[in-house]
Amino acid sequence: MTDSPPIPPADRPAERVLWLRAEIERNNYAYYVLDAPELPDAEFDKLYRELETIEAAHPELVTPDSPTQRVGGQAATGFEQVAHTVPMLSLNNGFRDEDIVAFDKRCADALAHPEQAVEYAAELKFDGLAISLRYVDGVFVQAATRGDGSTGEDVTANVRTIRSLPLRLKGKNLPRVLDVRGEVLMFKRDFAKLNERQREAGQKEFANPRNAAAGSLRQLDSKITAARPLSFFAYGIGVLEGVPMPETHSGLLDRYGALGLPVCAERAVVGGAEGLLVFFKSVGEKREGLPYDIDGVVYKVNRRDEQDKLGFVSRAPRFALAHKFPAQEALTRLLAIDVQVGRTGAITPVARLEPVFVGGATVTNATLHNEDEVRRKDIKIGDTVIIRRAGDVIPEVVSALLDRRPDDARDFVMPLVCPVCGSAIERLPDEAIARCTGGLICPAQVKQAIWHFAQRRAIDIDGLGEKIIDQLVDQKLVRTAADLFNLGFATLAELDRFAEKSAQNLLDSLESAKKTTLARFIYALGIRHVGETTAKDLAKYFGSLDPVMDATTEQLLEVPDVGPVVAEAVHNFFAEPHNRTVIEQLRAPGKLRWPEGPPAPRAPVGVLAGKTVVLTGTLPTLSRDEAKEMLEAAGAKVAGSVSKKTDYVVAGEEAGSKLVKAEELGIAILDEDGMRKLLEGHST
């Protein structure tokens, strides 16, 4: 163990941003993909704000793969994918009065309102699931989750079961196309009734309304969703065609109400920072009495033309801000500190607590993240500690009350051996996480690796849950993921709580899972630092698996967005003989198969490298995705909004505000022919 702190301090910004990005991306993945958040919202927001601050002070450290440069987290799968015509952006957050005053000043300065107060629409920030609804000629045709902001899940059949949602809009002069943005949620009374039914049926209760709403909307069987009491509130817009856009946001919500769309009555139009803070205080006072959960309020500049003038940053509108309530906290006693072993062998200290009710649930365990966090917060066994929990976020120990520390309080000591397999625990000098060295012989890692392999975004083995994996591994029926495809009907039928139908369903699912894609397979292997996007990049770049397995770190570094850490992790994974053995077993005849092809064309050095291009409108012969692919293949970055950093705007028919802004900024504007000539000229 080293005396040097593994977390870089703030006075080493280049190293600090790398650590912040890794932490943010890890937590983004846990929150948006696994539905298993590891940090409270407040702590995550703190990391994000620090990264923004450092990048603002050191613009040379900003990279295209920074979390600040993209819309949001990754889209979930299990449903058909839907590309959002207009991205569903996230919002910047404010927590203190000073943040709100600063937001108002930025808006007023940009809008040249030195004396006149900016007019805002103030509304509630619901604790549910963001959704986009499409109506064509007044008829509901599609619903999609937010996903990663650009692509979401098609949940049309499930949303259609929400009784408060109109399947046909009311009135005359209806839009030709209308994309409504809003929130699917569950009212408190409906949540209580649902859990009562769950108890009566002997089924697991839901932790909170948001968890229940999200789980209900993601049911593959829409009949299950229909039995769940979901509700919807509209609060935004994506696309509007065929009728004029309302001049104000409040006018838009009024128009929604006239169309029969549910709109929350708890909203107001206010002026300046003072009006915003008065609204926030009034909502806070009535929060507990509201029939649904909220975690803050949202402010939006009310006038549409002023919104357009303020524009967007890469991941959020400048004209809007989420003002979040403080995280919920409670006091309890820390009884013990155990450790858990994760899929990659990560050893995480877990606090065992006297039960305490906080954030809408009874908490008995809380994360302590890593050994350094325990030391930094000076937490000892026996302390009275502050527990923080917001919504369905995993609880964490915030701090200890030193004035209440008992005389017999004890330090936490990281064990030397893994509590599951007895292998040595080691911690590398440059890492904050200690790890079990048991690898694939450690049952905890095997179970987690198989669970990761089987999840929807990987190989997608429906019905293979954690309890089944526990039985298969504990009974030594499965040692690696490859063993799953050797299971027979008789073996499965003998498992606890397994009937013949369940056994056959799992076998059918295993058979169906054999047909996959190279990107899914690479992701399913559970290589450290390789998420779904990186897996797709590797699959596209190399075309087939063998070149990926045999690639040197230098060759891996040629893959777009693959840096030294990822390259080293991929190379080391495939250098392990036991990993190659498992892969060969998985590729054996009758096991997994996927289409392979030639590697992606290698673009010449310098082809549109460093150039930023924005697409707008409808091109004569190319779809938006085809044009984007051509530009990216030439090395260009295709952005979603126009700024001073934009080099070219490619405009087709019905180009909108992006074209206007490009003309105002004097940016080069091309049609489809001009784009093709540009590509040809740069490739010669």
XYZ file of C-alpha atoms in Angstrom:
684
model
C 0.000 0.000 0.000
C 1.236 3.470 -0.876
C 1.100 6.645 1.175
C 0.201 8.647 -1.960
C -3.521 9.375 -2.272
C -4.997 7.291 -5.108
C -7.550 10.020 -5.877
C -5.701 12.909 -7.579
C -5.996 16.224 -5.720
C -7.539 19.341 -7.270
C -4.111 20.934 -7.842
C -3.339 18.247 -10.477
C -6.160 19.084 -12.938
C -5.012 16.815 -15.793
C -5.114 13.766 -13.524
C -8.173 14.959 -11.654
C -10.333 15.209 -14.785
C -9.421 11.645 -15.786
C -10.539 10.365 -12.388
C -13.716 12.474 -12.436
C -14.654 11.256 -15.914
C -14.140 7.638 -14.920
C -16.252 8.063 -11.787
C -19.036 9.877 -13.644
C -19.156 7.325 -16.454
C -19.147 4.434 -13.985
C -22.056 5.932 -12.097
C -23.875 6.875 -15.301
C -23.704 3.230 -16.326
C -24.888 1.995 -12.941
C -27.769 4.459 -12.907
C -29.019 4.412 -16.501
C -28.152 0.913 -17.665
C -28.098 -1.322 -14.594
C -30.787 0.569 -12.679
C -28.493 0.151 -9.670
C -27.194 3.621 -8.701
C -24.113 3.726 -6.498
C -24.007 7.426 -5.574
C -26.670 9.773 -4.207
C -27.774 12.399 -6.741
C -26.146 15.125 -4.659
C -22.739 13.420 -4.736
C -22.986 12.683 -8.464
C -23.928 16.300 -9.146
C -20.929 17.432 -7.106
C -18.583 15.322 -9.283
C -20.154 16.680 -12.452
C -19.928 20.313 -11.318
C -16.278 19.859 -10.370
C -15.506 18.418 -13.818
C -17.299 21.343 -15.491
C -15.347 23.819 -13.356
C -11.958 22.272 -14.162
C -12.719 22.063 -17.895
C -13.867 25.692 -17.922
C -10.581 26.732 -16.287
C -8.494 24.408 -18.504
C -10.176 24.178 -21.935
C -7.161 22.294 -23.260
C -8.258 19.341 -21.108
C -11.683 19.061 -22.767
C -11.978 15.902 -24.887
C -14.816 14.611 -27.112
C -15.417 11.676 -24.756
C -15.888 13.827 -21.644
C -19.293 13.383 -19.953
C -19.788 17.133 -20.357
C -19.685 16.752 -24.134
C -22.460 14.304 -24.568
C -26.215 14.261 -23.970
C -26.429 11.657 -21.264
C -26.081 8.060 -20.329
C -26.482 4.946 -22.534
C -29.864 3.667 -23.888
C -31.292 0.452 -22.412
C -32.362 -2.470 -24.627
C -34.912 -5.269 -24.591
C -37.240 -3.261 -26.881
C -36.852 -1.896 -30.389
C -34.667 1.199 -30.548
C -36.106 4.613 -31.466
C -33.957 7.525 -32.630
C -35.266 10.819 -31.242
C -35.719 13.403 -34.011
C -34.827 16.073 -31.466
C -32.560 14.880 -28.607
C -34.044 14.599 -25.119
C -31.497 16.679 -23.252
C -30.859 16.640 -19.529
C -30.938 19.773 -17.354
C -28.229 21.539 -15.427
C -28.853 21.568 -11.673
C -28.914 24.241 -9.001
C -28.905 23.590 -5.257
C -28.410 26.893 -3.461
C -30.076 30.306 -3.715
C -26.825 31.627 -5.188
C -27.091 29.111 -8.058
C -30.541 30.446 -8.932
C -29.452 34.079 -8.755
C -26.479 33.253 -11.019
C -28.744 31.442 -13.505
C -31.099 34.426 -13.669
C -28.179 36.817 -14.159
C -26.783 34.724 -17.032
C -30.172 34.735 -18.734
C -30.741 38.456 -18.146
C -27.281 39.390 -19.427
C -27.596 37.238 -22.542
C -31.064 38.603 -23.272
C -30.027 42.205 -22.585
C -32.483 42.589 -19.700
C -30.505 44.947 -17.435
C -33.581 46.210 -15.612
C -36.623 44.238 -16.758
C -36.970 40.864 -15.014
C -36.771 37.755 -17.201
C -40.079 35.886 -17.327
C -39.876 32.212 -16.351
C -42.224 29.242 -16.400
C -41.775 27.373 -13.095
C -42.981 23.793 -12.709
C -42.356 20.614 -10.740
C -39.523 18.129 -11.304
C -41.254 14.753 -11.160
C -39.519 11.653 -9.832
C -40.500 9.266 -12.624
C -39.351 8.204 -16.081
C -38.897 10.655 -18.978
C -40.836 9.746 -22.114
C -41.456 11.068 -25.637
C -44.884 10.576 -27.229
C -45.512 11.011 -30.944
C -48.915 12.000 -32.350
C -49.503 12.061 -36.124
C -52.613 13.937 -37.269
C -53.818 13.814 -33.664
C -53.433 10.043 -33.227
C -50.964 8.485 -30.748
C -48.517 6.342 -32.747
C -45.349 5.863 -30.683
C -43.761 6.216 -27.256
C -40.059 6.058 -26.504
C -38.021 6.333 -23.318
C -35.290 8.939 -23.018
C -32.509 6.315 -23.233
C -29.221 8.085 -23.897
C -30.972 11.224 -25.114
C -30.477 10.366 -28.785
C -31.920 6.837 -28.815
C -34.511 5.286 -26.522
C -36.702 2.186 -26.156
C -39.961 1.737 -28.038
C -42.549 1.288 -25.255
C -45.604 2.153 -27.327
C -47.645 -0.890 -26.310
C -47.014 -0.213 -22.618
C -47.701 3.527 -22.722
C -50.922 2.865 -24.604
C -52.233 1.237 -21.388
C -51.984 4.489 -19.392
C -55.607 5.440 -19.039
C -55.063 9.154 -18.469
C -53.253 9.459 -21.802
C -55.394 10.356 -24.849
C -54.998 8.022 -27.815
C -56.472 10.792 -29.980
C -56.026 14.494 -29.281
C -59.054 16.735 -28.782
C -60.089 19.760 -30.808
C -59.568 21.018 -34.348
C -56.543 22.322 -36.240
C -54.402 19.494 -34.848
C -50.635 19.287 -35.519
C -49.528 17.088 -38.389
C -46.739 15.770 -36.149
C -46.333 16.400 -32.419
C -43.653 14.954 -30.148
C -44.709 15.495 -26.535
C -42.074 15.264 -23.823
C -43.180 14.337 -20.331
C -42.931 12.007 -17.341
C -44.478 8.636 -16.571
C -44.965 8.316 -12.813
C -47.031 6.588 -10.169
C -49.123 8.504 -7.651
C -48.501 7.740 -3.971
C -51.999 6.313 -3.418
C -51.658 4.045 -6.466
C -48.220 2.933 -5.289
C -49.645 1.969 -1.888
C -52.430 -0.055 -3.527
C -49.954 -1.788 -5.843
C -47.739 -2.835 -2.939
C -50.796 -4.053 -1.056
C -51.633 -6.316 -4.000
C -48.007 -7.460 -4.140
C -48.135 -8.438 -0.449
C -51.417 -10.291 -0.857
C -49.972 -12.221 -3.782
C -46.809 -13.052 -1.824
C -44.669 -11.087 -4.284
C -41.838 -8.641 -3.720
C -42.861 -5.082 -2.879
C -41.497 -2.099 -4.788
C -39.102 0.245 -3.002
C -40.708 3.509 -4.135
C -43.059 4.944 -6.790
C -40.276 5.748 -9.262
C -38.945 2.201 -9.105
C -42.470 0.863 -9.616
C -43.146 3.174 -12.573
C -39.850 2.392 -14.311
C -40.258 -1.343 -13.793
C -43.838 -1.267 -15.044
C -42.967 0.633 -18.201
C -40.191 -1.836 -19.060
C -42.361 -4.947 -18.919
C -42.116 -6.963 -22.121
C -45.702 -8.097 -21.530
C -47.943 -5.026 -21.830
C -50.705 -6.848 -19.963
C -48.582 -6.533 -16.829
C -48.165 -2.810 -17.476
C -51.925 -2.457 -17.951
C -52.439 -3.792 -14.421
C -50.098 -1.127 -12.999
C -51.568 2.308 -12.157
C -49.292 4.580 -14.197
C -49.898 8.286 -14.820
C -48.393 10.899 -17.136
C -47.687 14.632 -17.139
C -46.639 16.589 -20.238
C -43.970 19.278 -19.771
C -42.028 19.789 -23.011
C -41.896 19.434 -26.772
C -39.668 17.816 -29.358
C -41.201 18.222 -32.823
C -44.177 20.322 -33.954
C -45.290 20.362 -37.586
C -48.414 21.768 -39.260
C -49.349 24.441 -36.711
C -47.502 27.443 -35.235
C -45.375 26.938 -32.140
C -46.862 28.721 -29.070
C -44.912 31.863 -28.236
C -44.349 30.845 -24.607
C -43.709 27.666 -22.660
C -46.696 28.362 -20.430
C -48.765 28.781 -23.600
C -47.526 25.395 -24.806
C -48.715 23.720 -21.586
C -52.064 25.494 -21.887
C -52.328 24.187 -25.468
C -51.523 20.676 -24.226
C -54.387 20.919 -21.753
C -56.747 21.949 -24.545
C -55.613 18.935 -26.578
C -56.511 16.620 -23.689
C -52.947 15.918 -22.557
C -52.442 15.733 -18.764
C -50.604 18.810 -17.481
C -49.715 19.432 -13.840
C -51.601 22.329 -12.255
C -48.693 23.091 -9.871
C -46.967 25.638 -12.119
C -46.582 29.383 -12.378
C -45.143 32.193 -14.472
C -42.782 34.325 -12.361
C -40.282 37.122 -12.840
C -36.577 37.124 -11.994
C -34.627 35.237 -9.344
C -36.902 36.484 -6.571
C -39.954 34.954 -8.234
C -38.107 31.658 -8.764
C -37.083 31.384 -5.111
C -40.600 32.208 -3.888
C -41.984 29.408 -6.080
C -39.341 26.978 -4.801
C -40.145 27.780 -1.181
C -43.896 27.411 -1.704
C -43.469 24.033 -3.392
C -41.118 22.870 -0.629
C -43.733 23.675 1.996
C -46.397 21.573 0.265
C -44.063 18.816 -1.004
C -45.061 16.156 1.516
C -48.756 16.732 0.796
C -48.438 16.362 -2.970
C -50.019 13.183 -4.399
C -46.782 12.240 -6.192
C -43.049 12.336 -5.500
C -40.918 15.216 -6.745
C -37.221 15.912 -6.227
C -37.198 19.590 -7.108
C -38.616 22.184 -9.480
C -37.711 23.257 -13.018
C -37.317 26.795 -14.332
C -37.538 27.619 -18.038
C -37.313 30.996 -19.743
C -40.931 31.421 -20.787
C -40.667 33.108 -24.182
C -39.793 30.749 -27.032
C -37.818 33.374 -28.976
C -35.701 34.042 -25.874
C -35.127 30.297 -25.439
C -33.858 30.161 -29.028
C -31.566 33.117 -28.389
C -30.066 31.464 -25.294
C -29.641 28.144 -27.093
C -27.921 25.028 -25.784
C -24.662 23.711 -24.457
C -23.695 20.177 -25.520
C -25.881 18.362 -23.003
C -28.417 20.870 -21.700
C -30.407 24.001 -22.605
C -29.060 27.332 -21.333
C -32.597 28.559 -20.803
C -33.572 25.964 -18.179
C -32.417 24.846 -14.748
C -33.481 22.135 -12.296
C -33.570 23.415 -8.705
C -33.217 20.262 -6.622
C -34.251 19.684 -3.023
C -31.548 18.671 -0.541
C -30.939 14.950 -0.270
C -32.816 13.271 2.567
C -30.732 12.303 5.585
C -31.147 10.510 8.907
C -29.058 9.405 11.914
C -28.418 5.800 12.916
C -25.698 3.599 14.431
C -23.078 1.765 12.407
C -23.022 -1.805 13.757
C -20.394 -3.381 11.508
C -18.525 -3.008 8.233
C -18.474 -6.005 5.897
C -17.102 -6.237 2.375
C -18.787 -7.296 -0.861
C -17.032 -8.804 -3.879
C -18.041 -7.440 -7.269
C -17.880 -8.895 -10.774
C -14.362 -7.552 -11.394
C -13.192 -8.599 -7.923
C -13.677 -5.089 -6.500
C -13.902 -5.189 -2.709
C -16.470 -2.669 -1.458
C -16.935 -1.881 2.250
C -20.619 -2.000 3.229
C -21.991 -0.467 6.427
C -24.422 -2.616 8.440
C -26.782 -0.252 10.235
C -29.453 -0.144 12.860
C -32.611 0.074 10.726
C -33.588 3.671 9.950
C -36.355 5.116 7.785
C -34.974 7.626 5.271
C -35.853 8.704 1.755
C -39.077 6.701 1.752
C -37.587 3.338 2.732
C -36.101 1.473 5.706
C -32.340 1.290 5.320
C -30.134 -1.386 6.938
C -27.091 -1.243 4.617
C -25.181 1.613 3.029
C -22.179 1.839 0.750
C -18.813 3.150 1.955
C -17.337 3.045 -1.584
C -13.730 2.127 -0.764
C -11.149 2.010 2.009
C -9.919 5.552 1.383
C -13.439 6.930 1.768
C -13.748 5.263 5.168
C -10.473 6.867 6.247
C -11.248 10.265 4.698
C -14.612 10.471 6.447
C -13.094 9.145 9.707
C -15.819 6.516 10.140
C -15.475 3.865 12.834
C -17.564 0.857 13.789
C -19.899 1.920 16.599
C -20.251 5.532 15.387
C -23.500 7.407 15.051
C -23.553 8.259 11.356
C -25.521 10.390 8.907
C -27.177 8.325 6.169
C -28.237 9.974 2.943
C -30.781 8.572 0.543
C -32.617 10.332 -2.285
C -35.270 8.489 -4.282
C -34.114 5.024 -5.255
C -30.417 5.855 -4.979
C -28.332 3.404 -2.975
C -27.906 4.839 0.548
C -24.481 6.071 1.599
C -22.774 6.980 4.838
C -22.126 10.726 4.685
C -20.183 11.260 7.911
C -19.845 10.326 11.563
C -20.846 12.485 14.549
C -17.528 12.658 16.348
C -19.040 14.090 19.531
C -21.124 10.916 19.868
C -18.272 8.471 19.221
C -18.243 5.724 21.904
C -15.055 4.730 23.688
C -15.133 1.253 22.134
C -15.417 2.486 18.509
C -13.179 0.413 16.217
C -11.333 1.143 12.975
C -12.267 -0.702 9.823
C -9.518 -3.033 8.641
C -9.573 -4.216 5.042
C -9.337 -8.023 5.075
C -6.252 -9.624 3.544
C -8.167 -12.471 1.919
C -11.412 -12.623 -0.041
C -14.354 -13.558 2.203
C -15.829 -15.672 -0.602
C -12.928 -17.701 -2.018
C -10.011 -17.079 0.360
C -7.750 -15.654 -2.362
C -5.469 -12.745 -1.535
C -6.820 -9.191 -1.742
C -4.497 -6.691 -3.404
C -4.625 -3.004 -4.105
C -2.448 -1.496 -6.808
C -0.625 1.738 -5.908
C -2.526 3.867 -8.460
C -6.016 2.526 -7.709
C -8.561 3.320 -5.009
C -10.195 -0.107 -5.230
C -8.849 -3.256 -3.594
C -9.563 -6.457 -5.542
C -9.779 -10.195 -5.015
C -7.113 -11.964 -7.076
C -9.198 -15.139 -7.393
C -10.489 -14.262 -10.846
C -12.689 -16.956 -12.331
C -12.140 -19.314 -9.404
C -13.926 -16.879 -7.089
C -17.629 -17.793 -6.961
C -18.637 -14.179 -6.331
C -16.891 -13.050 -9.491
C -18.162 -16.004 -11.487
C -21.752 -15.253 -10.474
C -21.433 -11.571 -11.303
C -19.649 -12.325 -14.592
C -22.435 -14.718 -15.655
C -25.102 -12.246 -14.595
C -23.398 -9.548 -16.691
C -23.069 -11.952 -19.615
C -26.794 -12.792 -19.503
C -28.243 -9.303 -19.118
C -30.379 -7.686 -21.782
C -27.709 -5.416 -23.235
C -25.291 -8.319 -23.528
C -26.347 -11.817 -24.675
C -29.903 -11.335 -23.370
C -30.789 -14.656 -21.719
C -34.323 -13.973 -20.561
C -35.255 -15.673 -17.287
C -31.707 -16.213 -16.030
C -31.898 -14.237 -12.787
C -29.476 -13.953 -9.891
C -31.173 -16.657 -7.793
C -30.922 -19.186 -10.626
C -27.273 -18.235 -11.214
C -26.604 -18.700 -7.482
C -27.970 -22.255 -7.628
C -26.114 -23.155 -10.818
C -22.771 -21.927 -9.478
C -23.230 -23.206 -5.904
C -24.097 -26.669 -7.205
C -21.073 -26.522 -9.542
C -23.313 -26.999 -12.568
C -21.887 -23.837 -14.172
C -18.312 -22.588 -13.816
C -18.181 -20.226 -16.803
C -20.681 -18.629 -19.161
C -19.962 -21.355 -21.711
C -21.401 -23.986 -19.335
C -24.826 -22.339 -19.611
C -25.251 -23.746 -23.104
C -24.535 -27.305 -21.889
C -27.460 -27.313 -19.458
C -30.188 -29.881 -20.051
C -33.863 -30.086 -19.219
C -33.437 -32.634 -16.413
C -30.749 -30.553 -14.684
C -32.833 -27.378 -14.764
C -36.058 -29.083 -13.694
C -34.356 -30.256 -10.478
C -33.441 -26.717 -9.390
C -35.227 -25.144 -6.438
C -38.589 -23.595 -7.361
C -38.185 -24.752 -10.955
C -41.084 -26.407 -12.740
C -40.971 -28.132 -16.122
C -42.341 -25.040 -17.831
C -39.678 -22.824 -16.240
C -36.946 -25.228 -17.316
C -38.209 -25.299 -20.903
C -38.567 -21.517 -20.996
C -34.947 -21.061 -19.949
C -33.754 -23.598 -22.511
C -35.726 -21.757 -25.200
C -34.176 -18.500 -24.061
C -30.669 -19.998 -24.203
C -31.346 -21.225 -27.719
C -32.626 -17.816 -28.796
C -29.597 -16.097 -27.226
C -27.191 -18.052 -29.431
C -27.883 -15.630 -32.270
C -26.215 -12.369 -31.278
C -23.879 -9.656 -32.587
C -20.138 -9.202 -32.257
C -20.603 -5.968 -30.293
C -22.933 -7.653 -27.789
C -20.525 -10.566 -27.394
C -17.536 -8.308 -26.695
C -19.584 -6.354 -24.168
C -20.846 -9.572 -22.547
C -17.292 -10.717 -21.813
C -17.138 -8.162 -19.005
C -13.758 -6.667 -19.908
C -12.814 -3.904 -17.477
C -13.510 -0.395 -18.814
C -15.314 -1.780 -21.897
C -18.877 -0.562 -21.946
C -21.436 -1.023 -24.683
C -20.222 1.922 -26.766
C -16.602 0.768 -26.687
C -17.691 -2.762 -27.603
C -19.506 -1.355 -30.645
C -16.419 0.660 -31.593
C -14.191 -2.417 -31.405
C -16.633 -4.550 -33.405
C -17.003 -1.908 -36.110
C -13.294 -1.187 -36.354
C -12.043 -4.791 -36.543
C -15.090 -6.458 -38.129
C -14.490 -9.874 -36.539
C -13.410 -11.274 -33.183
C -9.997 -12.776 -33.929
C -8.365 -9.457 -34.892
C -9.675 -7.948 -31.640
C -8.224 -10.830 -29.621
C -4.849 -10.609 -31.372
C -4.555 -6.808 -31.446
C -1.612 -5.119 -29.782
C -2.181 -2.150 -27.516
C -0.858 0.059 -30.316
C -3.438 -1.316 -32.748
C -6.195 -0.920 -30.171
C -5.249 2.716 -29.678
C -6.114 3.317 -33.348
C -9.779 2.602 -32.567
C -11.752 5.876 -32.202
C -12.284 6.880 -28.556
C -10.087 4.046 -27.205
C -7.427 5.390 -24.866
C -4.438 3.778 -23.135
C -6.401 2.447 -20.128
C -9.020 0.715 -22.274
C -6.429 -0.585 -24.751
C -4.382 -2.107 -21.936
C -7.475 -3.697 -20.360
C -8.600 -5.269 -23.659
C -5.123 -6.553 -24.493
C -4.607 -8.010 -21.018
C -8.012 -9.711 -21.056
C -7.347 -11.565 -24.292
C -3.793 -12.385 -23.193
C -5.187 -14.579 -20.373
C -5.273 -18.226 -21.544
C -8.369 -19.095 -19.473
C -10.314 -16.250 -21.120
C -9.423 -17.548 -24.578
C -10.469 -21.041 -23.517
C -13.903 -19.847 -22.441
C -14.286 -17.838 -25.667
C -13.454 -20.869 -27.796
C -16.021 -22.881 -25.841
C -18.608 -20.180 -26.502
C -17.767 -20.203 -30.227
C -17.910 -23.992 -30.533
C -20.383 -25.464 -33.058
C -23.922 -25.174 -31.767
C -23.058 -22.337 -29.376
C -22.989 -18.585 -30.019
C -22.862 -17.174 -33.537
C -22.866 -13.700 -35.020
C -22.252 -12.117 -38.421
C -18.699 -11.000 -39.070
C -17.416 -8.792 -41.827
C -14.440 -6.806 -43.043
C -12.908 -4.143 -40.828
C -14.198 -0.591 -41.161
C -12.484 1.443 -43.883
C -9.516 3.275 -42.465
C -9.962 6.969 -43.158
C -6.856 8.772 -44.434
C -5.098 10.851 -41.848
C -6.529 14.346 -41.722
C -9.829 13.665 -43.530
C -12.133 16.254 -41.918
C -10.225 15.621 -38.697
C -11.027 18.258 -36.100
C -13.971 19.624 -38.122
C -17.443 19.955 -36.594
C -20.489 19.542 -38.848
C -24.196 20.045 -38.071
C -26.973 18.403 -40.120
C -30.381 20.051 -40.431
C -33.442 19.505 -42.598
C -34.172 16.672 -45.056
C -31.529 15.822 -47.672
C -32.603 14.761 -51.207
C -31.066 11.253 -51.315
C -29.467 10.605 -47.928
C -31.064 9.876 -44.586
C -29.745 11.733 -41.553
C -27.973 8.558 -40.332
C -26.368 7.925 -43.734
C -25.046 11.473 -43.958
C -23.766 11.299 -40.390
C -21.997 8.003 -41.098
C -20.274 9.464 -44.174
C -19.094 12.511 -42.256
C -17.874 10.527 -39.261
C -16.083 8.087 -41.560
C -14.182 11.108 -42.859
C -13.192 12.085 -39.327
C -15.737 14.842 -38.692
C -17.566 15.345 -35.432
C -21.305 15.592 -36.115
C -22.858 17.886 -33.500
C -26.510 18.412 -32.626
C -26.451 22.202 -32.320
C -24.795 25.158 -34.054
C -22.148 27.177 -32.213
C -19.120 29.303 -32.971
C -17.094 26.074 -33.055
C -19.163 24.688 -35.962
C -17.224 24.512 -39.258
C -20.028 23.514 -41.648
C -23.808 23.207 -41.631
C -25.317 20.761 -44.130
C -28.887 21.950 -44.784
C -31.737 20.203 -46.580
C -35.386 21.028 -47.053
C -37.327 22.435 -44.084
C -34.122 23.420 -42.313
C -35.078 25.344 -39.197
C -33.446 27.447 -36.513
C -30.043 25.775 -36.974
C -29.811 27.232 -40.495
C -30.813 30.681 -39.237
C -28.191 30.550 -36.506
C -25.522 29.388 -38.956
C -26.298 32.363 -41.202
C -26.098 34.726 -38.222
C -22.682 33.322 -37.244
C -21.352 33.321 -40.804
C -20.777 29.554 -40.852
C -20.313 27.805 -44.207
C -23.611 26.256 -45.369
C -23.656 23.286 -47.747
C -26.366 21.308 -49.506
C -26.022 17.547 -50.097
C -23.974 18.035 -53.285
C -21.702 20.456 -51.479
C -21.190 17.939 -48.674
C -20.245 15.235 -51.186
C -17.800 17.558 -52.927
C -16.329 18.503 -49.551
C -15.773 14.841 -48.737
C -14.257 14.174 -52.149
C -12.026 17.215 -51.907
C -10.743 16.251 -48.455
C -10.153 12.644 -49.423
C -7.921 13.360 -52.405
